[in-house]
Amino acid sequence: MADVATLTGDARYVVQRGLDALRHTARPGLRAVYEAAELNPEGLSDEHIGFVLAPRLNALGRLADAAGGVELLLTRDPIRARTLATEMEGLNAQRQWLTKQIADAALLRSSVSPRCCRSIMPWS
């Protein structure tokens, strides 16, 4: 689901059950993530998983230590959960900034030397 794959059959059923569980979770870590991401859990959808929650959790593993994500999801301490969710938000903002810097540099390079990108962007 976080890879934006088409959901059919049993996979769709399992995802719907999982979304229902996520909407009604009492886990402080997930509640803190929803709050930090400004998500209403009652309206949680597969798109929120793929485009809001998964990138944030992924930022932990890419820019810090994925163990923080495990701790965030497993903690029973609401204060610790908020602290970890705040750290996750900071890392996600950093991930977004880095992604933009890389994309901007690639676009600049392709505009300076369009031939550099022909193999991956044949229309350039």
mmCIF file of C-alpha atoms in Angstrom:
data_model
loop_
_atom_site.group_PDB
_atom_site.id
_atom_site.type_symbol
_atom_site.label_atom_id
_atom_site.label_comp_id
_atom_site.label_asym_id
_atom_site.label_seq_id
_atom_site.Cartn_x
_atom_site.Cartn_y
_atom_site.Cartn_z
ATOM 1 C CA MET A 1 0.000 0.000 0.000
ATOM 2 C CA ALA A 2 2.807 2.431 0.754
ATOM 3 C CA ASP A 3 4.229 1.556 -2.651
ATOM 4 C CA VAL A 4 0.974 2.725 -4.237
ATOM 5 C CA ALA A 5 0.140 -0.689 -5.676
ATOM 6 C CA THR A 6 -3.352 -1.545 -6.887
ATOM 7 C CA LEU A 7 -5.344 -3.324 -4.211
ATOM 8 C CA THR A 8 -7.607 -6.170 -5.284
ATOM 9 C CA GLY A 9 -9.234 -9.227 -3.764
ATOM 10 C CA ASP A 10 -7.832 -10.465 -0.472
ATOM 11 C CA ALA A 11 -5.228 -7.688 -0.309
ATOM 12 C CA ARG A 12 -7.966 -5.063 -0.440
ATOM 13 C CA TYR A 13 -9.878 -6.841 2.339
ATOM 14 C CA VAL A 14 -6.787 -7.022 4.561
ATOM 15 C CA VAL A 15 -6.027 -3.335 3.966
ATOM 16 C CA GLN A 16 -9.592 -2.344 4.841
ATOM 17 C CA ARG A 17 -9.363 -4.320 8.091
ATOM 18 C CA GLY A 18 -5.998 -2.717 8.860
ATOM 19 C CA LEU A 19 -7.322 0.768 8.164
ATOM 20 C CA ASP A 20 -10.237 0.105 10.495
ATOM 21 C CA ALA A 21 -7.799 -0.978 13.226
ATOM 22 C CA LEU A 22 -5.637 2.117 12.627
ATOM 23 C CA ARG A 23 -8.686 4.404 12.796
ATOM 24 C CA HIS A 24 -9.589 3.062 16.237
ATOM 25 C CA THR A 25 -6.169 2.493 17.773
ATOM 26 C CA ALA A 26 -5.435 3.379 21.368
ATOM 27 C CA ARG A 27 -1.649 3.229 20.821
ATOM 28 C CA PRO A 28 -0.095 6.494 21.995
ATOM 29 C CA GLY A 29 2.543 6.365 19.257
ATOM 30 C CA LEU A 30 0.036 6.216 16.438
ATOM 31 C CA ARG A 31 -2.118 8.863 18.097
ATOM 32 C CA ALA A 32 0.936 11.132 18.342
ATOM 33 C CA VAL A 33 1.766 10.538 14.672
ATOM 34 C CA TYR A 34 -1.785 11.440 13.654
ATOM 35 C CA GLU A 35 -1.596 14.621 15.723
ATOM 36 C CA ALA A 36 1.828 15.616 14.379
ATOM 37 C CA ALA A 37 0.703 14.970 10.787
ATOM 38 C CA GLU A 38 -2.602 16.766 11.427
ATOM 39 C CA LEU A 39 -4.567 13.674 10.423
ATOM 40 C CA ASN A 40 -8.051 12.822 11.601
ATOM 41 C CA PRO A 41 -7.872 9.052 12.161
ATOM 42 C CA GLU A 42 -11.576 8.639 11.433
ATOM 43 C CA GLY A 43 -10.951 9.641 7.810
ATOM 44 C CA LEU A 44 -7.759 7.602 7.425
ATOM 45 C CA SER A 45 -7.420 6.104 3.938
ATOM 46 C CA ASP A 46 -4.890 4.103 1.952
ATOM 47 C CA GLU A 47 -3.715 7.389 0.416
ATOM 48 C CA HIS A 48 -2.864 8.710 3.880
ATOM 49 C CA ILE A 49 -0.748 5.616 4.483
ATOM 50 C CA GLY A 50 1.101 5.975 1.170
ATOM 51 C CA PHE A 51 1.560 9.735 1.091
ATOM 52 C CA VAL A 52 1.475 10.921 4.717
ATOM 53 C CA LEU A 53 2.364 8.191 7.223
ATOM 54 C CA ALA A 54 4.795 5.963 5.308
ATOM 55 C CA PRO A 55 7.062 8.837 4.158
ATOM 56 C CA ARG A 56 7.325 10.069 7.742
ATOM 57 C CA LEU A 57 8.259 6.650 9.096
ATOM 58 C CA ASN A 58 10.606 6.144 6.166
ATOM 59 C CA ALA A 59 12.390 9.410 7.017
ATOM 60 C CA LEU A 60 13.375 7.929 10.379
ATOM 61 C CA GLY A 61 15.209 5.048 8.734
ATOM 62 C CA ARG A 62 16.766 7.125 5.970
ATOM 63 C CA LEU A 63 17.980 10.082 8.001
ATOM 64 C CA ALA A 64 18.357 8.639 11.505
ATOM 65 C CA ASP A 65 17.705 5.214 13.009
ATOM 66 C CA ALA A 66 14.698 3.083 12.113
ATOM 67 C CA ALA A 67 14.629 1.879 15.729
ATOM 68 C CA GLY A 68 13.010 5.219 16.574
ATOM 69 C CA GLY A 69 10.056 4.258 14.398
ATOM 70 C CA VAL A 70 9.719 0.927 16.169
ATOM 71 C CA GLU A 71 9.859 2.657 19.540
ATOM 72 C CA LEU A 72 7.292 5.210 18.383
ATOM 73 C CA LEU A 73 4.855 2.510 17.314
ATOM 74 C CA LEU A 74 5.364 0.357 20.417
ATOM 75 C CA THR A 75 5.612 2.899 23.224
ATOM 76 C CA ARG A 76 2.824 3.045 25.776
ATOM 77 C CA ASP A 77 4.057 6.393 27.139
ATOM 78 C CA PRO A 78 2.117 9.304 25.590
ATOM 79 C CA ILE A 79 4.845 11.842 26.444
ATOM 80 C CA ARG A 80 7.558 9.716 24.828
ATOM 81 C CA ALA A 81 5.258 9.174 21.847
ATOM 82 C CA ARG A 82 4.841 12.937 21.341
ATOM 83 C CA THR A 83 8.590 13.468 21.606
ATOM 84 C CA LEU A 84 9.309 10.784 19.019
ATOM 85 C CA ALA A 85 6.545 12.038 16.698
ATOM 86 C CA THR A 86 7.998 15.558 16.886
ATOM 87 C CA GLU A 87 11.461 14.201 16.023
ATOM 88 C CA MET A 88 9.903 12.268 13.133
ATOM 89 C CA GLU A 89 8.261 15.457 11.823
ATOM 90 C CA GLY A 90 11.613 17.228 11.878
ATOM 91 C CA LEU A 91 13.285 14.408 9.966
ATOM 92 C CA ASN A 92 10.435 14.332 7.475
ATOM 93 C CA ALA A 93 10.813 18.080 6.872
ATOM 94 C CA GLN A 94 14.531 17.518 6.337
ATOM 95 C CA ARG A 95 13.761 14.646 3.909
ATOM 96 C CA GLN A 96 11.394 16.897 1.951
ATOM 97 C CA TRP A 97 14.013 19.667 1.800
ATOM 98 C CA LEU A 98 16.720 17.249 0.616
ATOM 99 C CA THR A 99 14.392 15.795 -2.012
ATOM 100 C CA LYS A 100 13.627 19.281 -3.319
ATOM 101 C CA GLN A 101 17.316 20.187 -3.430
ATOM 102 C CA ILE A 102 18.114 17.053 -5.432
ATOM 103 C CA ALA A 103 15.193 17.598 -7.820
ATOM 104 C CA ASP A 104 16.140 21.253 -8.321
ATOM 105 C CA ALA A 105 19.758 20.317 -9.015
ATOM 106 C CA ALA A 106 18.677 17.661 -11.519
ATOM 107 C CA LEU A 107 16.383 20.108 -13.305
ATOM 108 C CA LEU A 108 19.102 22.741 -13.410
ATOM 109 C CA ARG A 109 21.592 20.256 -14.789
ATOM 110 C CA SER A 110 19.148 19.034 -17.412
ATOM 111 C CA SER A 111 18.454 22.619 -18.523
ATOM 112 C CA VAL A 112 22.182 23.353 -18.803
ATOM 113 C CA SER A 113 22.978 20.150 -20.650
ATOM 114 C CA PRO A 114 19.819 18.438 -21.946
ATOM 115 C CA ARG A 115 21.838 15.573 -23.409
ATOM 116 C CA CYS A 116 22.763 14.389 -19.910
ATOM 117 C CA CYS A 117 19.252 13.152 -19.289
ATOM 118 C CA ARG A 118 18.219 11.757 -22.684
ATOM 119 C CA SER A 119 18.609 8.151 -21.587
ATOM 120 C CA ILE A 120 16.127 8.575 -18.727
ATOM 121 C CA MET A 121 14.017 11.364 -20.241
ATOM 122 C CA PRO A 122 13.918 10.662 -23.990
ATOM 123 C CA TRP A 123 11.556 13.595 -24.594
ATOM 124 C CA SER A 124 14.187 16.136 -23.454
#
